[in-house]
Structure formats: C-alpha cells, structure tokens
Coordinates of C-alpha atoms and ligand atoms in Angstrom, one line a residue:
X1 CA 0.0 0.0 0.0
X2 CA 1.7 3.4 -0.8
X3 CA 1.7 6.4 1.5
X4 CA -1.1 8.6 2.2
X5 CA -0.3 12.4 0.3
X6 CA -1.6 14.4 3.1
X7 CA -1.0 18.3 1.9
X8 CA -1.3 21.1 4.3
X9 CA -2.4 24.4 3.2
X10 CA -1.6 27.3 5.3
X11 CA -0.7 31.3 5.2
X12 CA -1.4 33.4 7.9
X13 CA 0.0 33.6 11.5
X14 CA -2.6 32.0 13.2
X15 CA -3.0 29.4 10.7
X16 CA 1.0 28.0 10.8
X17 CA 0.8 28.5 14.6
X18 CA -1.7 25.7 14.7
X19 CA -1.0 23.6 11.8
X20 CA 2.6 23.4 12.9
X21 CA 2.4 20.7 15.4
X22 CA -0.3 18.8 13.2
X23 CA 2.4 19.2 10.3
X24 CA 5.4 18.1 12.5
X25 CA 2.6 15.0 13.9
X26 CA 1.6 13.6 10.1
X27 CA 5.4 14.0 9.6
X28 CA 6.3 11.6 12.0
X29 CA 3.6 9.4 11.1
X30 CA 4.0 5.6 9.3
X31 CA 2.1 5.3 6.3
X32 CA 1.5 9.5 5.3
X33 CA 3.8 11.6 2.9
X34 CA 3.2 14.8 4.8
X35 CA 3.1 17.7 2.1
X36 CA 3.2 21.5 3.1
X37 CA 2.2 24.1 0.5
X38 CA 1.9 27.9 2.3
X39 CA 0.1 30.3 0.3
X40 CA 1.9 33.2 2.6
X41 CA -1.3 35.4 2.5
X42 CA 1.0 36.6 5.3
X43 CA 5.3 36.8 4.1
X44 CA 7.2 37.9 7.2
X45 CA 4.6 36.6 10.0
X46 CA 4.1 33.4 8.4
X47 CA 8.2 32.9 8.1
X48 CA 8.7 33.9 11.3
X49 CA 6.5 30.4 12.6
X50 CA 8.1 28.2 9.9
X51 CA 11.2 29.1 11.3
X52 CA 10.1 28.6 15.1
X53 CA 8.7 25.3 14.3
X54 CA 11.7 24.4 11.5
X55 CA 9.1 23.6 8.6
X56 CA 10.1 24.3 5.2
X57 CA 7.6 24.0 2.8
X58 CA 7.2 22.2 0.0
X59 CA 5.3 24.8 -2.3
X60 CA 5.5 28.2 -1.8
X61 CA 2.6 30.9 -3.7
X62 CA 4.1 34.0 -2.2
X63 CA 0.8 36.0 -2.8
X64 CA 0.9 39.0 -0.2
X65 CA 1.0 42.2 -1.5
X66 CA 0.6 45.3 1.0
X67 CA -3.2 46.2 1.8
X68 CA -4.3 43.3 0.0
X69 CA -8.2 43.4 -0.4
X70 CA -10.0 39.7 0.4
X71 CA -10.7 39.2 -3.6
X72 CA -7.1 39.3 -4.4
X73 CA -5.9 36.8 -1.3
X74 CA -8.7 34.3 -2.5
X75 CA -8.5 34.9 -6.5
X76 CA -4.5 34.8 -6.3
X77 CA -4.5 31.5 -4.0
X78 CA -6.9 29.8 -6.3
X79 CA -4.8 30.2 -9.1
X80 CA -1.8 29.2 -7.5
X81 CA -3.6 26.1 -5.7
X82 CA -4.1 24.6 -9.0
X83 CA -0.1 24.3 -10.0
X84 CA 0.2 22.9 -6.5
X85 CA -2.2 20.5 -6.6
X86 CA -1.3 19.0 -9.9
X87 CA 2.1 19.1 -9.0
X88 CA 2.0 17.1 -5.9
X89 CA -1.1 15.0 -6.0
X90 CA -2.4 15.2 -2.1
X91 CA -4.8 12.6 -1.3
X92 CA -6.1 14.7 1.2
X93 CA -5.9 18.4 1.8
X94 CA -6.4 20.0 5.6
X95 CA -7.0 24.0 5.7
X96 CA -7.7 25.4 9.0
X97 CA -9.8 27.7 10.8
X98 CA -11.1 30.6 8.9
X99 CA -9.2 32.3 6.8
X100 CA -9.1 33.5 3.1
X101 CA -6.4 30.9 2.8
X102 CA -8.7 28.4 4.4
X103 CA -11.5 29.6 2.2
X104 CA -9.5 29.2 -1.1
X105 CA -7.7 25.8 -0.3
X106 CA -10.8 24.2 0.3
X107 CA -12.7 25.9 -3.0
X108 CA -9.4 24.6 -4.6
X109 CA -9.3 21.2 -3.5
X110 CA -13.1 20.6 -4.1
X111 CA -12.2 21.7 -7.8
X112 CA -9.7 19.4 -8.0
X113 CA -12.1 16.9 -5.9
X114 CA -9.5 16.0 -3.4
X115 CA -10.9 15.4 0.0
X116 CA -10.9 18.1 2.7
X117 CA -9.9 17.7 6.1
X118 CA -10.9 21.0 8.3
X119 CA -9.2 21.4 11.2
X120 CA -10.5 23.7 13.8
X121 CA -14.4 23.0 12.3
X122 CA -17.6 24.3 13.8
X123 CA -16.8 27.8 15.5
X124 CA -19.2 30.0 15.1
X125 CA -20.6 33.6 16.0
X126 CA -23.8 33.1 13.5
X127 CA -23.2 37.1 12.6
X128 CA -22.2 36.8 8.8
X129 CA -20.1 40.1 9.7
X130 CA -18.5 39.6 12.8
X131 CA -15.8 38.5 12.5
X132 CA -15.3 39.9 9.1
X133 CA -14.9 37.6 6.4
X134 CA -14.0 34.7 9.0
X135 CA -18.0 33.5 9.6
X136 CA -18.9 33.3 6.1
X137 CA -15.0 31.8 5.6
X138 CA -15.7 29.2 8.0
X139 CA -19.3 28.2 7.0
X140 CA -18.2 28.5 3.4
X141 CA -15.5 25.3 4.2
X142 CA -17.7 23.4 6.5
X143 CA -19.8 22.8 2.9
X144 CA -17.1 21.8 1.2
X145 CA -15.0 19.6 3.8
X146 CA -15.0 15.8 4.3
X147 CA -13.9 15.3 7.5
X148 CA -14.1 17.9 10.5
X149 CA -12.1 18.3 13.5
X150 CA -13.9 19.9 16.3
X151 CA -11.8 21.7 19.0
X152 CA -14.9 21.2 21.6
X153 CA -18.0 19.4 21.9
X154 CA -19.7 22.3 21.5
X155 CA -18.4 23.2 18.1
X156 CA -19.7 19.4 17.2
X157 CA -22.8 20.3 18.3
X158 CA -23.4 23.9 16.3
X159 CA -22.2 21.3 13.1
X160 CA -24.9 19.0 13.9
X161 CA -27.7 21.7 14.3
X162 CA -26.3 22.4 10.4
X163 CA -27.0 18.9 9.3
X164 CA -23.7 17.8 9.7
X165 CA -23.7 14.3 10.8
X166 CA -20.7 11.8 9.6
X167 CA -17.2 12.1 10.1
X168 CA -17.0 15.0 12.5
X169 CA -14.1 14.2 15.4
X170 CA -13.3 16.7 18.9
X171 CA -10.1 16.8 18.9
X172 CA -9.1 19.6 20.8
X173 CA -7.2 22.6 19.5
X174 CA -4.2 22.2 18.0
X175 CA -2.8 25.5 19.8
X176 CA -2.9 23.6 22.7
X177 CA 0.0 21.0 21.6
X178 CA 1.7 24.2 20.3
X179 CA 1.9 25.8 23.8
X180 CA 3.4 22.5 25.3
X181 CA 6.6 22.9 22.9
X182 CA 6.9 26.6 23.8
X183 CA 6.5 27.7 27.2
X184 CA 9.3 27.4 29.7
X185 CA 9.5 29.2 32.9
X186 CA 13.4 29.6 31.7
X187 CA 12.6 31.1 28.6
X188 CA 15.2 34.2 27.5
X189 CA 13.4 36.2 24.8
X190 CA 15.5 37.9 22.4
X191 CA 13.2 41.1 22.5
X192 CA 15.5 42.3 24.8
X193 CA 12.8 44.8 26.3
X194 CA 10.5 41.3 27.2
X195 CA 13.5 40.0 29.7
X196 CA 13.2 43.5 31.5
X197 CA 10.1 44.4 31.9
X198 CA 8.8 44.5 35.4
X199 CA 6.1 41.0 35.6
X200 CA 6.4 41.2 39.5
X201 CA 6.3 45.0 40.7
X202 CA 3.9 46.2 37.8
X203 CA 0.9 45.2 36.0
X204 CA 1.9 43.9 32.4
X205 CA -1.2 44.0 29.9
X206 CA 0.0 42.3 26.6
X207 CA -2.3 43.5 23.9
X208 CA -3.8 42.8 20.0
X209 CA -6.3 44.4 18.4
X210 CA -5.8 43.6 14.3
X211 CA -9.3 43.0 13.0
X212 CA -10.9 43.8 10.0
X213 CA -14.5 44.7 11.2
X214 CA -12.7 46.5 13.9
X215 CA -11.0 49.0 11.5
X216 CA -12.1 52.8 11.8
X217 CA -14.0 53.4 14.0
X218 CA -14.0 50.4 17.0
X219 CA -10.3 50.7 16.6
X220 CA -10.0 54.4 18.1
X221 CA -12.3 53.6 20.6
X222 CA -10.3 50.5 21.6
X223 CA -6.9 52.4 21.5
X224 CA -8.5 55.5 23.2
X225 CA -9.3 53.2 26.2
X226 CA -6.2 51.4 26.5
X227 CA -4.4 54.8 26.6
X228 CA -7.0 56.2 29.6
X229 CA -6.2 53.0 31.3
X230 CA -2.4 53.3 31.3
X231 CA -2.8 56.9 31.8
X232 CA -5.1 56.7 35.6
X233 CA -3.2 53.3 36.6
X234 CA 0.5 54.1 36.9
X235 CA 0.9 50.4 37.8
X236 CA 0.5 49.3 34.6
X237 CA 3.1 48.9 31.7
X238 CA 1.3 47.9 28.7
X239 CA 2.9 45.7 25.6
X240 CA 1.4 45.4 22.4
X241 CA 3.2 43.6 19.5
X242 CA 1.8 45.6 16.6
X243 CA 0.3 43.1 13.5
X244 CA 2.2 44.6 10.5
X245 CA -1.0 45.3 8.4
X246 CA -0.5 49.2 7.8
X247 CA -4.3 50.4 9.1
X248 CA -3.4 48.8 12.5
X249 CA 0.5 50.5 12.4
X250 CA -1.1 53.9 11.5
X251 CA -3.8 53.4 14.1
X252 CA -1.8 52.5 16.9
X253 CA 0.9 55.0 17.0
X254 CA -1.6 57.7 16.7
X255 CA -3.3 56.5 19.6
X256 CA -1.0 54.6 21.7
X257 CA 2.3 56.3 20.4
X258 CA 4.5 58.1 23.1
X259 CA 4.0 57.1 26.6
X260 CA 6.8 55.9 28.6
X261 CA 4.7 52.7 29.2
X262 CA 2.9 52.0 26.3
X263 CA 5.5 49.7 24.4
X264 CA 4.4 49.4 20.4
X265 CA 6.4 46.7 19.2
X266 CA 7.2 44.6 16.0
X267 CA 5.1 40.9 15.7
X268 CA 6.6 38.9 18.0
X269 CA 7.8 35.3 17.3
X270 CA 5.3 32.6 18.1
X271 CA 7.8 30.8 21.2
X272 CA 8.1 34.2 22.7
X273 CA 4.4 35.3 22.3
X274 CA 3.2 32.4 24.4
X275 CA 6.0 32.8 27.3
X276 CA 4.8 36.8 27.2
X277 CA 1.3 35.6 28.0
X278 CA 3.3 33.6 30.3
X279 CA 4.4 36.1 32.3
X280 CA 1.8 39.0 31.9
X281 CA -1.0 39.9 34.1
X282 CA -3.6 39.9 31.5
X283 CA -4.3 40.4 28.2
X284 CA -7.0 42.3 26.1
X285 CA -7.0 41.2 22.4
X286 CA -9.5 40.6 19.4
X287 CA -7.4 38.0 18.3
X288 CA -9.1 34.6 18.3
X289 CA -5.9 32.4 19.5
X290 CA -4.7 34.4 22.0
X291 CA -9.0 33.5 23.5
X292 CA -7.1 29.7 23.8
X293 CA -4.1 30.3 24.9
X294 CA -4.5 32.7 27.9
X295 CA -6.9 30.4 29.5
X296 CA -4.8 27.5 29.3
X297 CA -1.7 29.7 30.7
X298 CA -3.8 31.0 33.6
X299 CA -4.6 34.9 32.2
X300 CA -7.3 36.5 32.0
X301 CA -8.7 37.7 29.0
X302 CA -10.9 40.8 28.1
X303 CA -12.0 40.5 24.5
X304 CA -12.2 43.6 22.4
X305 CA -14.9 42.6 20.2
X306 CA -18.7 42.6 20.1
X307 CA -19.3 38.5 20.4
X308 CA -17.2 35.4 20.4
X309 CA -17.0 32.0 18.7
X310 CA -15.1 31.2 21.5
X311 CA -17.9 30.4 24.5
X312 CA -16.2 27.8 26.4
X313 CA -13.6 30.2 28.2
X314 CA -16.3 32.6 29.1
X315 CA -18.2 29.9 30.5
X316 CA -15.7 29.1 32.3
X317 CA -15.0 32.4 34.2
X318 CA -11.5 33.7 32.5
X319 CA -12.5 35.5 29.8
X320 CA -15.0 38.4 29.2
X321 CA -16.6 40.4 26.5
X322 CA -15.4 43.7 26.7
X323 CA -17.3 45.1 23.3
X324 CA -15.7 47.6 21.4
X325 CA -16.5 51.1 23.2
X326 CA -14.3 53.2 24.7
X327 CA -16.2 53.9 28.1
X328 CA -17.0 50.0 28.5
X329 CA -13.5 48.5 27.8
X330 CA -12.3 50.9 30.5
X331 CA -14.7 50.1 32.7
X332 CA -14.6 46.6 32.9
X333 CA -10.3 46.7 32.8
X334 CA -10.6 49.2 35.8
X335 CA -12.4 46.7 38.0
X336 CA -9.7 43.6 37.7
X337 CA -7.4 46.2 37.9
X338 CA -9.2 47.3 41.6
X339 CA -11.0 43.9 42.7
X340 CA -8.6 41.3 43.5
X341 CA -11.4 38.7 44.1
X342 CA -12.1 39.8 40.4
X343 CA -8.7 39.1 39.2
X344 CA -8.3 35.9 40.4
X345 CA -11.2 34.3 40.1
X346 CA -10.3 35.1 36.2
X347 CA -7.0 34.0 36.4
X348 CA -7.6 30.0 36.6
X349 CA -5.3 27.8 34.3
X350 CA -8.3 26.1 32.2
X351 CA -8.8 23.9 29.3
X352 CA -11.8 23.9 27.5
X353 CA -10.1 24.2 23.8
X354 CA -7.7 20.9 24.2
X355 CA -5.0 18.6 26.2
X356 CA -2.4 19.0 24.2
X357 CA -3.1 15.7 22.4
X358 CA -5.2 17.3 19.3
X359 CA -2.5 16.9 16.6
X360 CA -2.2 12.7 17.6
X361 CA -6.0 12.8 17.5
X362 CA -6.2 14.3 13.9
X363 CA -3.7 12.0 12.5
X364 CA -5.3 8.5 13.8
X365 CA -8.9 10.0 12.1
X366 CA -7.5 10.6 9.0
X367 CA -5.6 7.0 9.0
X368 CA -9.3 5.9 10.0
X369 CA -11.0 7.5 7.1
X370 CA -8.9 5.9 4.7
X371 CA -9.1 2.6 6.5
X372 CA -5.8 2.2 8.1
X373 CA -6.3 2.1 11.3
X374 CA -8.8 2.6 14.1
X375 CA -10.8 5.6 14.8
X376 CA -9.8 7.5 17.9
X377 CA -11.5 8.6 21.1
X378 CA -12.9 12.3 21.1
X379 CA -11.4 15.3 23.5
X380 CA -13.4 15.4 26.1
X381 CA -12.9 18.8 27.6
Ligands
UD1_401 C1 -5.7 37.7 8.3 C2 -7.0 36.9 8.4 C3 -7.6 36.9 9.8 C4 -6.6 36.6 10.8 C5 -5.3 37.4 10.7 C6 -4.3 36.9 11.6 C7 -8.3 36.9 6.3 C8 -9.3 37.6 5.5 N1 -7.9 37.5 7.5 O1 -6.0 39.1 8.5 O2 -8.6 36.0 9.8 O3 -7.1 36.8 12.1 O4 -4.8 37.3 9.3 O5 -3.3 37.8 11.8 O6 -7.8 35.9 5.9 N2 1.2 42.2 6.4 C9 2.5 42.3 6.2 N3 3.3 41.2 6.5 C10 2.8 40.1 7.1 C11 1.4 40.0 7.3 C12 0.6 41.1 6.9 O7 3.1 43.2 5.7 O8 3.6 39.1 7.4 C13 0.3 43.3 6.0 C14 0.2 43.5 4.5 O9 0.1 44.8 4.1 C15 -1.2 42.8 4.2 C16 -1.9 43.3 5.5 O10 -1.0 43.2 6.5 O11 -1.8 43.3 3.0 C17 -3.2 42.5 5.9 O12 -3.0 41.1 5.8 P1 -4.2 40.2 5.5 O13 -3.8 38.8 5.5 O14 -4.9 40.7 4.3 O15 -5.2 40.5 6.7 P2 -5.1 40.3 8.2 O16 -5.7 41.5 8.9 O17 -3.7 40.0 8.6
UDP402 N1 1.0 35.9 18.0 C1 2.4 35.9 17.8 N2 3.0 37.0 17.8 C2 2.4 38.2 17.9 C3 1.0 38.2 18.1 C4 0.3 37.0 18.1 O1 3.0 34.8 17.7 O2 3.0 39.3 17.9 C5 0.3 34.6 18.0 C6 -0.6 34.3 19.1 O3 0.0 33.8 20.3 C7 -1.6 33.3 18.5 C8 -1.7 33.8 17.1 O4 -0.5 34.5 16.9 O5 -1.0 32.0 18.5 C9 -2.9 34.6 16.9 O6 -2.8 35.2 15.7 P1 -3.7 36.5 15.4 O7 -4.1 37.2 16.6 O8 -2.9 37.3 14.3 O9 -4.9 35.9 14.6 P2 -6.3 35.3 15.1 O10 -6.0 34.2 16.1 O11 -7.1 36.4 15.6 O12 -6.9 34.7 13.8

C-alpha cells in the first residue's frame, strides 16, 4: 500500500501556529507523505512560525501584497492552488480555521475533488459580519469539507444543528500541543525589552487588536481606552506587538504612540508570544488564539470585540466580552485592575479548547478515514 499524500495548506499567523504541530505529527507518522504548501497570504509573520517550528515548505505561492483586499488573497491563491495541486497530488488536503487561505484551499481542492480535512471545524458567532470575512469563511469550508475536527463538543454540536452528521471528530485545539513545545519558565526572549520588563512590581497588559471589522472606528475607541487605562493606573506597563497590516501600524501610534509605558512593538515570534502571555498579568485582544491560549496559561482575558466564537472560556469564568467602546473597555479593565477577588477568580489555568493531544487525534482519524487504522477517542474537555 503506498503512502497517504496528506498536503497542508496554510498562510497566515494563526493558521501556521496551529497547523505546525499537526504538520510536525503527520510527519512523523507511518504510512502518510506529509506535504506542506503555504500560500503566505502573510510573508514575514508566516516565516517567522516556519522558522520557530523548523518547517520548510514544500510549495511556496508567495501571494501578499501590502493592503491586500480579500478578492485578491482568494483569487491569487486559487490560481496558485491549481499548480500545486497538480504538481503534488495530495490525497487529502487540511485547511484550517477561517481564513481566506482556508476559504480558497478548500474551493481549490473541491475543484480538484480532493478530500478536505478541516481542522479547527464548527466555530461559530452566527453574525455573517462579525468577524469579518472569517464567519462566512468558515461556514463557506464546512460545505465543502469531508472530514471535521472539532476543538470542543460544542463546536460538534453547532455542526450537527447544520446537518452535519458523519465524520466530525473533537479533537481539541491544536494551539494547545503548540503551547506545550513553547513555554518554559526559563525562557530568554530575544526582544531584549521582554526580559526587562517588570512582571512582579507592575501590572503587564500584553495587547492585539488587528481586526478587520474593527478597522475605523471600533479601533479608536479601543486604542482611546487602552491609553485612559495606562494613563489613571500608573501600575500598569502595557505591551502590544503591533500586527504589520498598515491600518493597524497607523492606528496605533496615533493613539498609543508616546507614553513611557505603552511599548508598540514589532510581531513577535510565536515561542516568545506564548512565554509573554506567560508572564503577563492579562491580556486584552480581538485576536481569536490568543481567547485559547490565555486560558490555558492562567490569564485572564478581556476581549475587544462585540461576540465570540469562542464560548467555552467565558463559561468558564476567564474570559469576558469587553465590546468595542471606549467607556465600557475601560470600565470593565478598571475593575480587575481594583477587585482582586475579580482578578483571580479570572486567572484560573483552564482547558476547555484541548489537552495538548489534538494533533495525535487528527492523525489517527485521518488513517481511520482511509481505512488504516482505528478511529480514535474524542477530546473530552
Ligand atoms: C488575516 C486573516 C484573519 C486573521 C489574521 C491573523 C483573512 C481575511 N484575514 O487578517 O482572519 O485573524 O490574518 O493575523 O484571511 N502584512 C505584512 N506582513 C505580514 C502580514 C501582513 O506586511 O507578514 C500586511 C500586508 O500589508 C497585508 C496586511 O498586513 O496586506 C493585511 O494582511 P491580511 O492577511 O490581508 O489580513 P489580516 O488582517 O492579517
Ligand atoms: N502571535 C504571535 N506574535 C504576535 C501576536 C500574536 O506569535 O506578535 C500569535 C498568538 O500567540 C496566537 C496567534 O498569533 O497564537 C494569533 O494570531 P492573530 O491574533 O494574528 O490571529 P487570530 O487568532 O485572531 O486569527
């Protein structure tokens, strides 16, 4: 029997971040040919994972251009898809998440009629503009996938309610096996600034705010709060690592620019991202990983958006919806900031999204679905 042609198709940050451990799993794997083809819908952010998790890929489409609108990223990684495809013959393609990347690799493969495997299936806010194009992404795949694997039971149920029936698998996130490689109480970062700054005597907020449907206006209300909120609490030192999308750069040093503890840096590298969360006191984000990962490192989480396809943190009591207006974000950051009882009954290590096992769970399913091996137990969170 030859080897299963199992081809990843990745391009953002987020994206590599949780594929990586899935691609270094099917890599290891008996029996699969583990093919990696990045469309790098992001260039330097994307590199910057591939060379924290040492994958080099096999096929390379190099689409970003700067300000890139969504009909470009999808109508340049379609074209490129179908070279790809007919030049390395996958059995099975896996996209993940929700991205225009995810969006065109599963158009592509269905045009090729190659199986898809969606990993990180069944999220969903049920606002077909929030988050903006990620819902429609993500609904768009779950019609054309063959196989889904659900971080939590509860994305397996919104699939169901959908119709969904066969082949769906909880897994657990993927991020989660990421985070086991990468945190380590001895970490040394090599953003210098990160190994000074003061985790024990002051209040470190780590922050991200890069979303689409957050450009304009949401965006200056967000960044107008975080600055009040440095401003009346000298105990805090904030940290943002600025995404490298130009209306998020201009954005941010208008509002956030000049303050002796406001620190606007450049992306940071995936291992020393997770041992920042690691160290901070919280974190206030948009950013849908960073929902995961703060839970399971014990941080608590304000989210600066309107909803969440995220539930099972919330639920859970270490993250909250902090909306997108000024007055309320403030509000809401004040009282952790003033209520100890507040801040720690948010700052519990939990793990709805995964035991770090995900990537081994994904693998054995698709063995299963070709009929090579046995299908495994789901995640139970
Ligand atoms: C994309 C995803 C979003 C995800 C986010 C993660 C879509 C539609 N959006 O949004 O779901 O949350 O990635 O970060 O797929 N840029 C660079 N270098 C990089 C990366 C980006 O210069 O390494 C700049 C470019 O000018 C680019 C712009 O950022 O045009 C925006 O990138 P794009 O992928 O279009 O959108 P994101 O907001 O990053
Ligand atoms: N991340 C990173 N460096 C940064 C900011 C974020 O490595 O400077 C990581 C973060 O830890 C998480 C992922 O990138 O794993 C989230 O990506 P992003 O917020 O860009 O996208 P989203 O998750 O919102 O789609």
């Amino acid at each position: 029997m030859s080897n299963l042609r199992v081809m990843s198709v990745f391009g953002t940050r987020p994206e590599a971040i949780k594929m990586a451990p899935l691609v270094q799993e099917l890599s290891r794997r008996e029996g699969i040919d583990s093919i990696c083809c990045v469309t790098a819908q992001h260039r330097e952010m994307l590199d910057s994972v591939l060379r924290v998790f040492s994958i080099q890929p096999d096929w390379d489409l190099d689409i970003m251009t700067p300000r890139q609108t969504l009909s470009t990223i999808t109508s340049k990684c379609l074209t490129g898809m179908d070279e790809a495809i007919d030049q390395l013959r996958p059995d099975l393609i896996l996209v993940h998440g929700d991205t225009s990347t995810t969006f065109a690799g599963a158009l592509s493969a269905f045009y090729h009629k190659v199986p898809v495997g969606h990993v990180e299936a069944g999220l969903r806010t049920y606002d077909k503009y929030s988050p903006y194009p990620e819902e429609m992404n993500r609904r768009l795949v779950t019609a054309l996938a063959d196989l889904y694997f659900c971080p939590t039971e509860n994305n397996r149920q919104n699939l169901r309610r959908e119709g969904i029936e066969k082949e769906i698998f909880v897994t657990g996130n993927t991020v989660i096996d990421a985070l086991k490689t990468t945190v380590r109480k001895d970490f040394t970062f090599t953003t210098e600034l990160l190994n000074h700054l003061p985790y024990d005597s002051r209040k470190v907020i780590l922050v991200t705010c890069h979303r689409r449907e957050n450009y304009g206006e949401p965006m200056t209300q967000i960044m107008t709060a975080l600055r009040r909120i440095t401003e009346d609490f000298p105990e805090v030192e904030l940290v943002y690592p600025v995404h490298l999308s130009p209306v998020v750069r201009e954005t941010a040093e208008k509002y956030l620019g000049n303050h002796p503890r406001i620190h606007l840096i450049d992306p940071l590298d995936a291992d020393e991202m997770h041992n920042l969360i690691d160290r901070c006191y919280m974190v206030m984000t948009d950013s849908g990983g960073l929902q995961e990962e703060a839970p399971a490192l014990g941080k608590p989480v304000l989210v600066l958006r309107r909803e969440t396809e995220r539930p099972e943190a919330v639920a859970a009591g270490t993250v909250k919806l902090a909306g997108i207006e000024a007055e309320n974000i403030y509000r809401m950051a004040a009282e952790i900031l003033t209520t100890p009882g507040i801040y720690s009954a948010m700052a519990r290590a939990v793990n709805p999204y995964g035991d770090g096992f995900a990537c081994r769970r994904i693998a054995d399913a698709i063995l299963w679905y070709f009929g090579r091996g046995e299908r495994p137990a789901d995640f139970r969170g």
